[in-house]
XYZ file of C-alpha atoms in Angstrom:
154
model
C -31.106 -1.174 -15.896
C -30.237 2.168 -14.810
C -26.710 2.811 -13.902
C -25.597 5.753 -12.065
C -22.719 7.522 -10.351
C -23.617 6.910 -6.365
C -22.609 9.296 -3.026
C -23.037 6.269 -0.846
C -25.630 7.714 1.116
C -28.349 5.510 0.877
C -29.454 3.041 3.020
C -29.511 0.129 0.109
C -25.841 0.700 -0.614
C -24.818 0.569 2.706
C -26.154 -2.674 3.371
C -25.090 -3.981 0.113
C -21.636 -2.504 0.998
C -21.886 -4.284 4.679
C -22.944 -7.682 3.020
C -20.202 -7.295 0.466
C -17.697 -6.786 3.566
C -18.345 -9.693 5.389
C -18.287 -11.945 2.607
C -15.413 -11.190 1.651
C -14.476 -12.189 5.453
C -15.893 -15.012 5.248
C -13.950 -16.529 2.819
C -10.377 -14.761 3.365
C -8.706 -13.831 6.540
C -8.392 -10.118 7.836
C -5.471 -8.885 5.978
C -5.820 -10.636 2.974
C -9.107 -8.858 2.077
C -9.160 -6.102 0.337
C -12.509 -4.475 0.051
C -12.396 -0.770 0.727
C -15.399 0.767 3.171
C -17.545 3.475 2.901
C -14.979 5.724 3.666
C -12.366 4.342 1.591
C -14.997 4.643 -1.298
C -15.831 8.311 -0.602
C -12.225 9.294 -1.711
C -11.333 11.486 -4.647
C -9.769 8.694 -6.810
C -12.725 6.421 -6.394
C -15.731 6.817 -8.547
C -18.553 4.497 -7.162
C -21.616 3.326 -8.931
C -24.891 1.686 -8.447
C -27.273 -0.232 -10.880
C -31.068 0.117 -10.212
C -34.333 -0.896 -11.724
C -36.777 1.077 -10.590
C -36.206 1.628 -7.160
C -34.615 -1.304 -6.495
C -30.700 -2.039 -5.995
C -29.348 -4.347 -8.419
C -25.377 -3.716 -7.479
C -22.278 -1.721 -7.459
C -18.785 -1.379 -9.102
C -15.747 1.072 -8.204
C -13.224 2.295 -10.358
C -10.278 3.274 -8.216
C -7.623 5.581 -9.951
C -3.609 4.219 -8.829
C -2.230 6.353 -11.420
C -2.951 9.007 -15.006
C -2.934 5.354 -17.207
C -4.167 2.414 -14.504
C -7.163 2.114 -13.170
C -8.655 -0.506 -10.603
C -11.556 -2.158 -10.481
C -12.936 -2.019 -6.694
C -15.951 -3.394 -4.718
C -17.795 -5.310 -7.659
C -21.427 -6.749 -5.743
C -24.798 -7.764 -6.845
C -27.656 -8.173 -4.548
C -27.869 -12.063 -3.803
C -31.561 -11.546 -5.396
C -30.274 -11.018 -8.702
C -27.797 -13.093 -9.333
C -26.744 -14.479 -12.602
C -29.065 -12.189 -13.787
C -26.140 -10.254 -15.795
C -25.874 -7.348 -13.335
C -21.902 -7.410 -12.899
C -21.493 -8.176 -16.505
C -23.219 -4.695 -17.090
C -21.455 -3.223 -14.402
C -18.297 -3.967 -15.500
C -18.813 -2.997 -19.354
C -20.178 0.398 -17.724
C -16.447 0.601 -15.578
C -14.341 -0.524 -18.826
C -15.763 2.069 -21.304
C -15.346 4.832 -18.235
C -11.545 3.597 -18.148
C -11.520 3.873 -21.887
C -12.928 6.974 -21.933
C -10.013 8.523 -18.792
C -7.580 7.296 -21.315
C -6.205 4.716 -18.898
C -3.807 1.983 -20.484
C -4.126 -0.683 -18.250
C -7.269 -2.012 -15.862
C -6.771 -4.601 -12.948
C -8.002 -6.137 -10.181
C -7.679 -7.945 -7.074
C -10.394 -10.929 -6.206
C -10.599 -14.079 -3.958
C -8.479 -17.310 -4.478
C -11.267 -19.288 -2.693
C -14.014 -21.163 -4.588
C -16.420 -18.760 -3.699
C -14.888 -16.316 -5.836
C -14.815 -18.533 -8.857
C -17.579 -16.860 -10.643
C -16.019 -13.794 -10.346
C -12.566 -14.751 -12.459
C -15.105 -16.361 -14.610
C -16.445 -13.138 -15.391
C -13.548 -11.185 -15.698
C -11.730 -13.726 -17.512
C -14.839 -13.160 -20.345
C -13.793 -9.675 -20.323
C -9.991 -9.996 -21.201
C -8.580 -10.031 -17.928
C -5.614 -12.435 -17.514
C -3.922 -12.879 -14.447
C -0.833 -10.939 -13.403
C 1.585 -9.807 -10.901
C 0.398 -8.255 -8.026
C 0.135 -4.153 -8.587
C -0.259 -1.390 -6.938
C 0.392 -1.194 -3.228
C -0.438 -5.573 -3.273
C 2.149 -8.523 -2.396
C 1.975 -12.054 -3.148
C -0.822 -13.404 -1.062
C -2.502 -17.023 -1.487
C -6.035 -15.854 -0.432
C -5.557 -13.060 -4.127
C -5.915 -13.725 -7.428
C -4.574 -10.544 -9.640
C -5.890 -10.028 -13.141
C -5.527 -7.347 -15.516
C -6.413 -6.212 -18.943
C -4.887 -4.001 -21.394
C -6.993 -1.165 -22.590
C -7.214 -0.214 -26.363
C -5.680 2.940 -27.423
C -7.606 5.572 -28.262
């Protein structure tokens, strides 16, 4: 598995992106979800990137930067076609070793409350992320779980 920094300019991503939008709408309503868009993933404090084999998309992972010592994780997706296939797992080992090395203190995340999204905590859970408060620019919200996970020091 090949894992690379992305410009979201290829057409695989932007369908993956566009599935990855509308499920989240399908299981939360409008204000409660909190994927970011192509544009919103184009900014400056967002690094974006994709896993491939070959040429084919496996899925993606964001790291957003709130702040010099917390980092979020944003837009986490595997193609439906791989699956429990340990795509995200890699993704998300690739995202917490780029927070460790920015020196960042403190990683977190928003995800779905629905059942839906239960694989998800599952996974992040495995990776030392507890719940918490909400962060950032989030409020208390039934449709949210918030998890986050201390980083080692350097």
């Amino acid at each position: 598995m090949d894992i690379r920094l992305d410009d979201l300019t290829s057409a695989q991503i932007t369908e993956l992106l566009r599935e990855h939008l509308q499920g989240m709408a399908r299981h939360s309503p409008p204000e409660s979800v909190h994927a970011l868009d192509l544009d919103g993933l184009r900014q400056p404090d967002v690094s974006f990137w994709s896993a491939w084999e070959g040429d084919e998309l496996l899925g993606c992972g964001a790291l957003k930067q709130l702040d010099g010592e917390h980092g979020e994780i944003k837009s986490m997706r595997t193609v439906s076609a791989h699956l429990r296939k340990g795509v995200a797992a890699r993704l998300l080992q690739h995202i917490i070793d780029e927070a460790g090395r920015r020196s960042y203190r403190r990683l977190s995340l928003e995800t779905g409350s629905a059942q839906a999204f239960a694989p998800a905590r599952r996974l992040y859970a495995r990776f030392g992320f507890q719940p918490c408060a909400p962060f950032a620019d989030y409020v208390d919200d039934p449709y949210s779980v918030f998890m986050t996970r201390e980083m080692p020091t350097p």
